[in-house]
Amino acid sequence: MGFFLLSWLDPSLLMLTAAGTLAGIYIGAIPGLSVTMAASILISFTFAWEVNAALALIAGVFTGGVYGGSRSAILLNIPGAPAAIASALDGYPLARRGEAGVAIGLSTVMSVLGGFIGVIALAVAAPVISEFALLFAPRDYLLLAVMGLLLVGTLSGESLAKGLFAGALGIALGMVGLDPMTAEGRFTLGTVQLMAGIPYVAAMIGFFGVSEALVQLHNLRVKPVKQDVSRIIPPWRLIRKYLPLSLRSSLIGVVIGALPGTGGDIAALMAYDQAKRTVKNPSRPFGEGAYEGLIAPESANNAAVGGAYVPMLTLGIPGDAVTAVILGALFIHGLKPGPMLMIETPHLFWFTVGNLALANIFLLVFGLTGIRAFAKLVECPPSVLIPLILVLSVVGTYSIQNSVVDVYFMLGFGIFGYLLKMYGFQVGPVILGMILGPMIDVSWRRAVISVGDDLGFLVEEAVASPLTMVLMAFMAFLLLSQVKWRALGRRLRS
Amino acid sequence: MHDQRRRREPGETLFGFVLLLMSLAVMAEGHRLRGFEEVSAPGITPLAAGVVMAISALVIILRTRTLVPTEAGFATRIAPRDIALSVLMIAIYMALLEPIGFHIATFAFLSALILYLRRGGPASPLRGLGFALLLALVSVVAVHVVFRMVFTVVLPQGWMLRSILPPGWLL
């Protein structure tokens, strides 16, 4: 309980969580900034901090950012984050009817409710899963890492081939440096700089920060839409009326968010789809400003935050692109997300649970205040925003090792990421591959070495292990579900 | 930037071939590290990644070739002047970071890029310049306060300045 309340009672952690949540709301809301970009830049500034402080800030940004994406979806019809795609479907029509204030207020309250459900799910489910995961053999870890790679399916956009390429490229990039088992150089080109591997943060900032800033340069002449926002606190009768829908959608969000290979965007789209199918008499037809069409995705995407932490903390596999980056942050801080995390550092787990709960309280406070200043900031032109993002990217990368070489790496990844994006690739799978590649490599080699390089014996052992068979069945389920989710995502996004 | 577009972007096929070459290079490294010989060799994962990359790159090339090309050229669609000049400015900024230090380099970079990106706006050229300089100054001060003083990040001080200014003058 003490660790749960740590960030509530420690003034500096309290401030960092508040600052992170506030910053996250703005980052999520400003078109051109993404939570993934912000989290990757933040890692570079916080890597030397004490781990709790770094996690408090990043968790605040994550929680605030997922919610903040709905702000620009409602006000500008531009989802600030993928998780807010479904929120734009009815949020923007509400704003066009002059109900932007009520829409933002409702989305805030329901997001917080969803967030709390996610936190409760994390607190209840994670210890159970973690205990179970202690029984895992190297081959099981291999299966887990491959399950994490299934996220490529949902992160790859419209072309699976491009997603697969990007994921495999990430794995290859993750192999750069000295082999941890034999100390042989891989892809080092004989240079000392590459022996320690590709600077992970430089790659993240390049792929997510610089490349996105360059893509946004194409939208320099887009004029922001101004919105008049007045009353924001929603009437109690609306909250009471839509509470059951919010709870139902939150549960969808938790479950979908916890599955490796999904995330807030799929959770929100599924909750929207579910609301559309089950709500008999919506306040207005869906797509024309129905409250239900805003409440369902908003509850689900914030509930998915807690859900996404479950596989990340207990199994060491990310639930979505942002948790992939947070996973990287945990590694940078010397932690090992996975079943041992709960045994070696249980205080960290309970701190994270408490911290996410606190971030949701701040979300309620900041979400319902300062809306006028917020509306102005969302209109910040890209000609000002992009240079600032670039400077932050440079400072962030340089500060890791005080090395300009890292900054050049970042620019190289940024330009390459820009080309990938322009040719229809997504950069998320590259980072995912970089994170999971080393885990796949080591788990596979340990598994085959343990059976004397005899693949037949490995298969026999796997078939004889109920645990491995359960994991394989779960993986097959996820693989088949990918096809369904991709189709659903395409249908709803269109 | 999804693949929903029906047209082939300029340079897309060539890019596909570059990716294929990268895949072959990854496979070659896997081969060098005995990926073909032992299932537990250091080259096994690079080899597997290279194979997936190569097959995907081939599929991507074949699909790209079926698309109708856009009429616009590479310089218009992929590397328009705004992008090319911004990248050039970032490269110069990075090159100047260590010689002249973070503060001067960042001030110059921000002023130049903001001024360039806001060109043709409603403000007069003089007001535009004033705005860019002011914003750059405020940003440098803000970054210094937040990152140097609060986060204690060591920012490049500039070896050229170090040889000119007395030690106490450096930030």
XYZ file of C-alpha atoms in Angstrom:
665
model
C 0.000 0.000 0.000
C 2.931 2.268 0.786
C 4.303 1.927 -2.728
C 0.821 2.418 -4.200
C 0.610 5.776 -2.448
C 4.228 6.787 -3.054
C 3.496 9.143 -5.943
C 0.487 10.538 -4.034
C 2.537 11.467 -0.998
C 5.936 12.409 -2.439
C 5.638 16.057 -3.575
C 8.150 15.715 -6.424
C 6.492 12.580 -7.829
C 3.088 14.217 -7.412
C 4.306 17.221 -9.393
C 5.880 15.055 -12.091
C 2.695 13.025 -12.536
C 0.666 16.230 -12.751
C 3.121 17.799 -15.202
C 3.207 14.624 -17.298
C -0.580 14.373 -17.457
C -0.978 18.044 -18.360
C 1.769 17.846 -20.979
C 0.265 14.585 -22.291
C -3.147 16.210 -22.815
C -1.566 18.962 -24.914
C 0.798 16.612 -26.743
C -2.048 14.268 -27.591
C -4.233 17.128 -28.712
C -1.811 19.049 -30.914
C -1.900 17.573 -34.412
C 1.637 16.631 -35.376
C 2.675 15.600 -31.884
C 2.144 12.026 -30.785
C 2.374 10.265 -27.437
C 4.879 7.824 -28.921
C 7.031 10.726 -30.093
C 6.802 12.446 -26.701
C 7.534 9.255 -24.756
C 10.610 8.536 -26.878
C 11.935 12.092 -26.432
C 11.172 11.964 -22.688
C 13.178 8.770 -22.235
C 16.270 10.615 -23.380
C 15.817 13.307 -20.734
C 14.849 11.027 -17.918
C 17.244 8.113 -18.334
C 19.565 9.477 -15.656
C 16.709 10.073 -13.190
C 15.617 7.834 -10.409
C 13.303 5.251 -12.017
C 10.123 6.231 -10.144
C 10.424 9.837 -11.262
C 10.934 8.829 -14.890
C 8.012 6.401 -14.796
C 5.744 8.969 -13.130
C 6.371 11.455 -15.913
C 6.022 8.928 -18.731
C 2.851 7.343 -17.263
C 1.339 10.823 -16.934
C 2.152 11.624 -20.547
C 0.711 8.288 -21.694
C -2.537 8.715 -19.745
C -2.944 12.360 -20.717
C -1.928 11.750 -24.324
C -4.461 9.011 -25.019
C -7.174 11.299 -23.684
C -5.753 14.433 -25.348
C -6.060 12.865 -28.786
C -9.825 13.172 -28.474
C -9.594 16.937 -27.967
C -8.336 17.611 -31.492
C -10.660 14.885 -32.796
C -13.618 16.788 -31.342
C -12.431 20.325 -32.099
C -10.651 19.880 -35.443
C -11.777 16.459 -36.702
C -8.086 15.472 -36.573
C -7.493 12.570 -34.169
C -4.430 13.577 -32.163
C -3.663 9.894 -31.550
C -4.697 6.648 -33.279
C -6.797 5.822 -30.196
C -8.973 8.874 -30.938
C -9.930 7.882 -34.493
C -13.304 6.560 -33.332
C -13.869 9.635 -31.127
C -13.866 11.889 -34.177
C -16.783 10.013 -35.746
C -19.332 11.564 -33.385
C -17.176 14.058 -31.463
C -16.670 16.419 -34.389
C -20.345 16.402 -35.434
C -21.139 17.321 -31.810
C -18.716 20.262 -32.010
C -20.275 21.389 -35.285
C -23.625 21.463 -33.514
C -22.116 23.890 -30.999
C -21.728 21.216 -28.293
C -17.915 21.077 -28.239
C -17.873 21.920 -24.508
C -20.273 19.138 -23.531
C -18.452 16.708 -25.816
C -15.086 17.478 -24.188
C -16.613 17.307 -20.711
C -18.256 13.952 -21.372
C -15.134 12.533 -22.981
C -13.116 13.661 -19.922
C -15.384 12.060 -17.332
C -15.790 8.838 -19.294
C -12.062 8.646 -20.055
C -11.296 8.916 -16.333
C -13.847 6.223 -15.548
C -12.314 3.980 -18.206
C -8.850 4.777 -16.877
C -9.801 3.642 -13.358
C -11.286 0.397 -14.653
C -7.996 -0.210 -16.493
C -5.986 0.426 -13.322
C -8.159 -1.965 -11.290
C -7.729 -4.642 -13.980
C -3.964 -4.122 -13.910
C -3.852 -4.469 -10.104
C -5.951 -7.647 -10.113
C -4.709 -9.456 -13.233
C -0.995 -8.717 -13.304
C 0.056 -10.596 -10.123
C -1.859 -13.715 -11.247
C -0.396 -13.693 -14.778
C 3.055 -12.975 -13.425
C 2.999 -15.937 -11.045
C 1.893 -18.176 -13.880
C 4.657 -16.825 -16.142
C 7.344 -17.974 -13.675
C 6.903 -21.477 -15.059
C 8.049 -20.394 -18.521
C 10.980 -22.123 -20.264
C 13.135 -20.361 -22.945
C 10.871 -21.738 -25.707
C 7.888 -20.128 -23.952
C 9.674 -16.790 -23.846
C 10.312 -17.208 -27.554
C 6.583 -17.711 -28.115
C 5.828 -14.644 -26.009
C 8.214 -12.506 -28.044
C 6.695 -13.801 -31.268
C 3.256 -12.952 -29.838
C 4.508 -9.435 -29.217
C 5.628 -9.306 -32.825
C 2.041 -9.952 -33.887
C 1.532 -6.292 -33.079
C 3.161 -5.777 -36.478
C -0.148 -6.933 -37.958
C -2.067 -4.031 -36.471
C 0.768 -1.519 -36.699
C 1.464 -2.169 -40.361
C -1.347 -0.030 -41.774
C -2.829 -1.230 -45.019
C 0.055 -3.389 -46.280
C 1.089 -6.435 -44.278
C 4.187 -6.940 -46.485
C 5.377 -3.459 -45.552
C 4.686 -4.161 -41.877
C 6.607 -7.430 -42.041
C 9.534 -5.729 -43.748
C 9.604 -2.987 -41.114
C 9.369 -5.515 -38.253
C 12.171 -7.674 -39.677
C 14.278 -4.576 -40.295
C 13.791 -3.675 -36.625
C 14.947 -7.149 -35.596
C 18.063 -6.748 -37.772
C 18.729 -3.326 -36.214
C 18.310 -4.876 -32.764
C 21.057 -7.393 -33.650
C 23.684 -4.691 -34.249
C 26.545 -4.908 -31.756
C 28.293 -7.694 -29.895
C 26.383 -10.968 -29.645
C 25.454 -11.382 -25.939
C 26.201 -15.127 -26.051
C 29.439 -15.358 -28.064
C 30.652 -11.716 -28.120
C 30.994 -11.900 -31.903
C 30.378 -8.606 -33.713
C 27.151 -8.446 -35.730
C 26.669 -5.686 -38.325
C 29.432 -3.673 -36.650
C 31.333 -3.037 -39.923
C 34.480 -3.260 -37.819
C 33.738 0.008 -36.023
C 33.943 0.478 -32.273
C 30.905 2.810 -32.204
C 28.579 0.044 -33.385
C 29.824 -2.585 -30.934
C 27.465 -1.298 -28.235
C 24.590 -1.497 -30.706
C 22.429 1.105 -32.382
C 21.613 3.910 -29.935
C 18.080 2.850 -29.112
C 16.772 6.290 -28.139
C 18.308 7.895 -31.243
C 16.412 5.385 -33.381
C 13.151 6.016 -31.539
C 13.427 9.787 -31.731
C 14.484 9.618 -35.378
C 11.671 7.300 -36.427
C 8.916 8.888 -34.346
C 10.013 12.511 -33.841
C 12.032 13.683 -36.821
C 10.270 11.634 -39.494
C 6.838 12.787 -38.278
C 8.024 16.414 -38.176
C 9.214 16.087 -41.792
C 5.896 14.549 -42.850
C 4.057 17.426 -41.147
C 5.992 19.874 -43.346
C 3.628 18.803 -46.123
C 0.745 20.362 -44.150
C 2.250 23.811 -43.603
C -0.523 25.638 -45.409
C -3.398 23.860 -43.627
C -5.322 26.463 -41.662
C -6.536 25.427 -38.183
C -10.295 25.440 -37.602
C -11.408 27.706 -34.769
C -14.000 26.397 -32.327
C -16.000 28.204 -29.717
C -15.883 26.250 -26.466
C -17.952 27.416 -23.511
C -19.569 25.148 -20.882
C -17.457 22.065 -20.307
C -18.623 20.325 -17.109
C -21.239 17.828 -18.318
C -24.657 17.653 -16.628
C -24.923 14.906 -13.998
C -27.963 13.373 -15.703
C -25.876 12.673 -18.821
C -23.124 11.005 -16.784
C -25.653 8.856 -14.913
C -27.486 7.940 -18.096
C -24.365 6.785 -19.934
C -22.615 5.122 -17.002
C -23.595 1.540 -18.006
C -22.353 2.103 -21.593
C -19.112 3.543 -20.250
C -18.558 0.544 -17.950
C -19.263 -1.907 -20.771
C -16.927 -0.090 -23.135
C -14.229 0.107 -20.445
C -14.287 -3.659 -20.036
C -13.864 -4.055 -23.805
C -10.980 -1.587 -23.600
C -9.228 -3.493 -20.801
C -9.461 -6.868 -22.533
C -8.483 -5.609 -25.989
C -5.733 -3.397 -24.572
C -4.247 -6.337 -22.665
C -3.981 -8.557 -25.736
C -0.552 -8.361 -27.348
C -0.906 -6.996 -30.840
C -3.777 -4.629 -30.131
C -4.000 -1.236 -28.503
C -6.170 1.756 -27.718
C -7.158 2.351 -31.325
C -8.550 -1.151 -31.849
C -10.181 -1.057 -28.395
C -11.876 2.246 -29.205
C -13.031 1.072 -32.621
C -14.411 -2.172 -31.182
C -16.217 -0.320 -28.395
C -17.682 2.085 -30.958
C -18.790 -0.836 -33.093
C -20.290 -2.566 -30.056
C -22.153 0.603 -29.008
C -23.469 1.062 -32.535
C -24.816 -2.482 -32.545
C -26.300 -2.551 -29.044
C -27.641 0.953 -28.349
C -31.202 0.880 -29.608
C -32.162 4.541 -29.303
C -29.066 6.735 -29.484
C -29.350 10.442 -28.686
C -28.794 11.038 -32.415
C -27.930 8.647 -35.247
C -24.330 7.404 -34.971
C -21.985 9.549 -37.043
C -24.161 12.643 -36.592
C -23.168 13.558 -33.044
C -24.448 10.714 -30.867
C -23.203 10.987 -27.275
C -22.947 7.204 -27.246
C -20.583 7.296 -30.226
C -18.189 9.479 -28.239
C -18.544 7.867 -24.815
C -17.869 4.278 -25.951
C -14.464 4.865 -27.628
C -13.344 7.371 -24.990
C -14.013 4.960 -22.124
C -12.393 2.093 -24.009
C -9.180 3.800 -25.119
C -8.313 5.007 -21.622
C -9.203 1.632 -20.107
C -6.820 0.109 -22.661
C -3.931 2.041 -21.036
C -4.166 -0.073 -17.874
C -4.800 -3.139 -20.010
C -1.678 -2.516 -22.112
C 0.451 -2.375 -18.956
C -0.549 -5.950 -18.069
C 1.440 -7.839 -20.769
C 4.196 -5.223 -20.621
C 4.890 -5.605 -16.899
C 4.102 -9.296 -16.482
C 5.381 -10.842 -19.721
C 7.712 -8.169 -21.055
C 5.790 -7.792 -24.308
C 4.213 -4.515 -25.400
C 0.490 -4.033 -25.935
C 0.906 -1.157 -28.397
C 3.455 1.277 -29.845
C 3.589 3.500 -26.745
C 4.076 0.579 -24.361
C 6.809 -0.633 -26.728
C 8.604 2.650 -26.083
C 7.905 2.478 -22.317
C 9.277 -1.066 -22.338
C 12.467 0.382 -23.837
C 12.522 2.943 -21.012
C 12.327 0.164 -18.403
C 15.250 -1.649 -20.038
C 17.238 1.613 -20.106
C 16.629 1.939 -16.353
C 18.084 -1.526 -15.855
C 14.735 -3.212 -15.127
C 13.588 -6.471 -16.632
C 9.874 -6.358 -17.401
C 8.469 -9.865 -17.166
C 7.507 -12.311 -14.434
C 10.662 -11.559 -12.430
C 9.698 -7.895 -12.180
C 6.963 -8.762 -9.677
C 9.406 -10.784 -7.573
C 12.517 -8.628 -7.800
C 10.820 -5.225 -7.782
C 7.212 -5.568 -6.565
C 7.367 -2.015 -5.255
C 7.771 -0.817 -8.841
C 4.605 -2.600 -9.902
C 2.507 -1.145 -7.093
C 4.065 2.244 -7.663
C 2.973 2.044 -11.326
C -0.577 1.056 -10.351
C -0.825 3.940 -7.866
C 0.753 6.315 -10.300
C -1.692 5.471 -13.099
C -4.603 5.992 -10.677
C -3.150 9.369 -9.699
C -2.673 10.338 -13.348
C -6.388 9.673 -13.900
C -7.302 12.040 -11.078
C -5.132 14.730 -12.638
C -6.768 13.925 -15.966
C -10.147 14.825 -14.472
C -8.810 18.078 -13.028
C -6.906 19.231 -16.114
C -9.508 17.873 -18.519
C -12.231 20.058 -17.086
C -10.201 23.272 -16.725
C -8.201 25.670 -18.881
C -10.152 24.874 -22.013
C -9.883 28.354 -23.561
C -6.091 28.426 -23.388
C -6.152 24.896 -24.679
C -8.249 25.783 -27.740
C -5.664 28.486 -28.597
C -2.698 26.151 -28.261
C -4.270 23.489 -30.449
C -4.276 26.116 -33.198
C -0.477 26.494 -32.944
C 0.780 26.607 -36.555
C 3.106 23.821 -37.783
C 5.646 26.454 -38.882
C 6.307 27.102 -35.185
C 5.709 23.617 -33.863
C 7.986 21.688 -36.239
C 11.215 23.620 -35.534
C 10.594 23.189 -31.793
C 10.064 19.417 -32.196
C 13.323 19.206 -34.136
C 15.256 21.079 -31.437
C 13.790 18.849 -28.703
C 14.721 15.786 -30.741
C 18.317 17.006 -31.075
C 18.665 17.927 -27.383
C 17.083 14.615 -26.353
C 19.374 12.496 -28.457
C 22.522 14.446 -27.593
C 21.860 14.271 -23.873
C 21.956 10.442 -23.769
C 25.717 10.124 -24.263
C 26.752 13.727 -25.020
C 27.512 12.479 -28.496
C 26.930 14.247 -31.789
C 27.341 10.873 -33.520
C 24.055 9.800 -31.903
C 22.448 12.946 -33.293
C 23.628 12.006 -36.796
C 22.180 8.526 -36.262
C 18.906 10.170 -35.269
C 18.845 12.324 -38.404
C 19.624 9.276 -40.546
C 16.772 7.310 -38.964
C 14.541 10.366 -39.282
C 15.149 10.713 -43.029
C 14.812 6.973 -43.569
C 11.619 6.946 -41.486
C 10.285 9.842 -43.529
C 10.890 7.915 -46.781
C 9.253 4.833 -45.255
C 6.189 6.863 -44.301
C 5.979 8.571 -47.692
C 6.000 5.161 -49.380
C 3.231 3.800 -47.159
C 5.226 2.059 -44.411
C 4.562 2.432 -40.684
C 7.576 2.954 -38.450
C 6.033 1.376 -35.320
C 6.998 -2.189 -36.364
C 10.656 -1.134 -36.702
C 10.805 -0.121 -33.041
C 8.853 -3.201 -32.033
C 11.393 -5.367 -33.865
C 14.278 -3.541 -32.218
C 12.817 -4.252 -28.763
C 11.717 -7.840 -29.302
C 14.540 -8.898 -31.657
C 17.151 -9.494 -28.931
C 14.573 -11.389 -26.805
C 13.660 -13.619 -29.769
C 17.324 -14.196 -30.613
C 18.421 -15.163 -27.107
C 15.273 -17.214 -26.306
C 15.527 -19.203 -29.537
C 19.201 -19.960 -29.139
C 18.825 -20.912 -25.461
C 15.895 -23.157 -26.353
C 17.785 -25.014 -29.104
C 21.057 -25.199 -27.145
C 19.125 -26.793 -24.246
C 18.133 -29.658 -26.593
C 21.576 -29.984 -28.223
C 20.533 -28.193 -31.432
C 18.046 -31.009 -32.092
C 14.917 -29.353 -33.506
C 12.954 -32.617 -33.427
C 13.553 -32.909 -29.699
C 12.551 -29.257 -29.244
C 9.210 -29.982 -30.919
C 8.753 -33.107 -28.780
C 9.424 -31.105 -25.612
C 7.046 -28.370 -26.716
C 4.249 -30.844 -27.453
C 4.811 -32.553 -24.086
C 4.537 -29.238 -22.191
C 0.920 -28.205 -21.479
C 2.061 -24.645 -20.844
C 3.790 -24.351 -24.235
C 0.736 -25.836 -25.940
C -1.551 -23.313 -24.221
C 0.731 -20.504 -25.357
C 0.775 -21.861 -28.906
C -3.018 -22.088 -28.936
C -3.224 -18.522 -27.641
C -0.803 -17.416 -30.326
C -2.876 -19.114 -33.014
C -5.961 -17.361 -31.631
C -4.178 -13.994 -31.763
C -2.946 -14.693 -35.276
C -6.434 -15.506 -36.509
C -7.849 -12.525 -34.632
C -5.368 -10.265 -36.404
C -7.149 -10.893 -39.681
C -10.463 -9.996 -38.072
C -9.089 -6.902 -36.320
C -7.363 -5.652 -39.443
C -10.604 -6.042 -41.405
C -12.604 -4.373 -38.627
C -10.104 -1.529 -38.354
C -10.173 -0.967 -42.117
C -13.961 -1.025 -42.214
C -14.441 1.380 -39.314
C -11.635 3.743 -40.336
C -13.087 4.007 -43.820
C 0.433 8.025 -45.820
C -1.288 4.668 -45.874
C -1.303 2.348 -48.814
C -4.884 3.284 -49.685
C -3.639 5.497 -52.520
C -4.008 4.062 -55.957
C -0.944 5.695 -57.487
C 2.742 4.932 -57.358
C 4.843 7.612 -55.732
C 7.919 8.804 -57.610
C 10.962 6.750 -56.703
C 8.870 4.054 -55.008
C 10.098 1.192 -57.198
C 13.714 2.264 -56.755
C 13.116 2.450 -52.997
C 11.795 -1.116 -53.124
C 15.011 -2.254 -54.775
C 17.072 -0.395 -52.154
C 15.141 -2.296 -49.479
C 15.826 -5.554 -51.325
C 19.542 -4.742 -51.357
C 19.387 -4.038 -47.615
C 17.701 -7.423 -47.128
C 20.453 -9.179 -49.058
C 23.079 -7.399 -46.961
C 21.326 -8.587 -43.769
C 21.216 -12.152 -45.148
C 24.907 -11.967 -46.061
C 25.768 -10.982 -42.466
C 23.644 -13.898 -41.220
C 25.551 -16.196 -43.555
C 28.906 -14.811 -42.372
C 27.870 -15.621 -38.806
C 27.114 -19.269 -39.691
C 23.348 -18.774 -39.870
C 23.073 -21.495 -42.516
C 25.198 -23.950 -40.548
C 23.905 -24.069 -36.953
C 20.439 -23.352 -35.591
C 21.973 -21.717 -32.519
C 24.614 -19.654 -34.395
C 24.816 -15.864 -33.857
C 23.765 -15.467 -37.495
C 20.485 -17.391 -37.257
C 18.255 -14.452 -36.277
C 19.847 -11.988 -38.748
C 19.468 -14.631 -41.455
C 15.806 -15.201 -40.632
C 15.169 -11.456 -40.484
C 16.968 -11.024 -43.820
C 14.848 -13.725 -45.470
C 11.601 -12.109 -44.235
C 12.871 -8.713 -45.397
C 13.822 -10.041 -48.828
C 10.506 -11.823 -49.431
C 8.553 -8.769 -48.211
C 10.669 -6.454 -50.386
C 9.948 -8.622 -53.433
C 6.208 -8.555 -52.720
C 6.380 -4.782 -52.199
C 8.243 -4.293 -55.524
C 5.791 -6.470 -57.438
C 2.784 -4.692 -55.945
C 4.312 -1.268 -56.534
C 4.859 -2.031 -60.196
C 1.130 -2.661 -60.677
C 0.212 0.833 -59.453
C -0.341 3.717 -61.848
C 2.438 6.301 -61.348
C 1.680 9.834 -60.185
C 2.404 12.618 -62.617
C 4.358 14.696 -60.101
C 8.121 14.197 -59.840
C 10.297 13.166 -56.895
C 11.190 16.780 -56.127
C 7.524 17.753 -55.852
C 6.060 14.811 -53.952
C 8.817 13.296 -51.835
C 11.498 15.957 -51.460
C 9.817 19.326 -52.011
C 11.822 22.440 -51.272
C 10.470 22.787 -47.701
C 11.598 19.275 -46.771
C 14.951 19.411 -48.566
C 15.879 22.789 -47.095
C 14.690 21.802 -43.606
C 16.829 18.660 -43.681
C 19.786 20.724 -44.896
C 19.253 23.231 -42.070
C 19.058 20.407 -39.490
C 22.299 18.932 -40.846
C 24.059 22.313 -40.633
C 22.626 22.836 -37.137
C 23.995 19.485 -36.010
C 27.378 20.195 -37.527
C 27.520 23.534 -35.676
C 26.384 22.196 -32.290
C 29.824 21.338 -30.959
C 31.868 24.169 -32.571
C 29.606 27.098 -31.593
C 27.592 25.490 -28.816
C 23.950 24.616 -28.265
C 22.655 28.091 -27.452
C 23.937 30.025 -30.464
C 23.383 27.148 -32.898
C 19.823 26.577 -31.670
C 18.992 30.286 -31.767
C 20.277 30.558 -35.338
C 18.555 27.331 -36.437
C 15.187 28.201 -34.907
C 15.226 31.777 -36.248
C 16.152 30.636 -39.741
C 13.705 27.724 -39.924
C 10.746 29.595 -38.396
C 11.403 32.556 -40.699
C 11.623 30.251 -43.704
C 8.527 28.197 -42.882
C 6.439 31.313 -42.154
C 7.397 33.068 -45.388
C 4.500 34.451 -47.419
C 2.364 34.804 -44.278
C 0.155 37.812 -43.471
C 2.827 39.548 -41.335
C 5.259 42.062 -42.911
C 8.840 40.759 -43.453
C 10.155 42.883 -40.570
C 7.455 41.674 -38.173
C 8.048 38.124 -39.345
C 11.752 38.466 -38.589
C 11.002 39.974 -35.184
C 8.604 37.138 -34.363
C 11.109 34.470 -35.441
C 13.959 36.024 -33.424
C 11.793 36.489 -30.337
C 10.395 32.952 -30.477
C 13.873 31.507 -31.008
C 15.212 33.473 -28.028
C 12.338 32.450 -25.757
C 12.720 28.811 -26.842
C 16.484 28.753 -26.181
C 15.956 30.292 -22.733
C 13.135 27.827 -21.991
C 15.224 24.826 -23.102
C 18.165 26.083 -21.025
C 16.041 26.551 -17.901
C 14.179 23.249 -18.238
C 16.903 20.957 -19.505
C 20.147 22.500 -18.262
C 18.950 23.796 -14.891
C 16.077 21.448 -13.970
C 17.018 18.199 -15.748
C 20.793 18.953 -15.507
C 21.398 17.876 -19.093
C 24.902 18.839 -20.274
C 24.421 20.897 -23.433
C 27.292 21.450 -25.899
C 29.132 24.661 -24.968
C 31.099 25.112 -28.184
C 34.834 24.503 -28.442
C 35.230 27.633 -30.535
C 33.653 29.743 -27.795
C 35.689 27.993 -25.132
C 38.859 29.218 -26.788
C 37.553 32.793 -27.059
C 35.532 33.419 -23.892
C 36.780 33.231 -20.303
C 35.526 30.080 -18.461
C 32.986 31.934 -16.307
C 31.196 33.221 -19.389
C 30.101 29.832 -20.600
C 26.575 28.641 -19.752
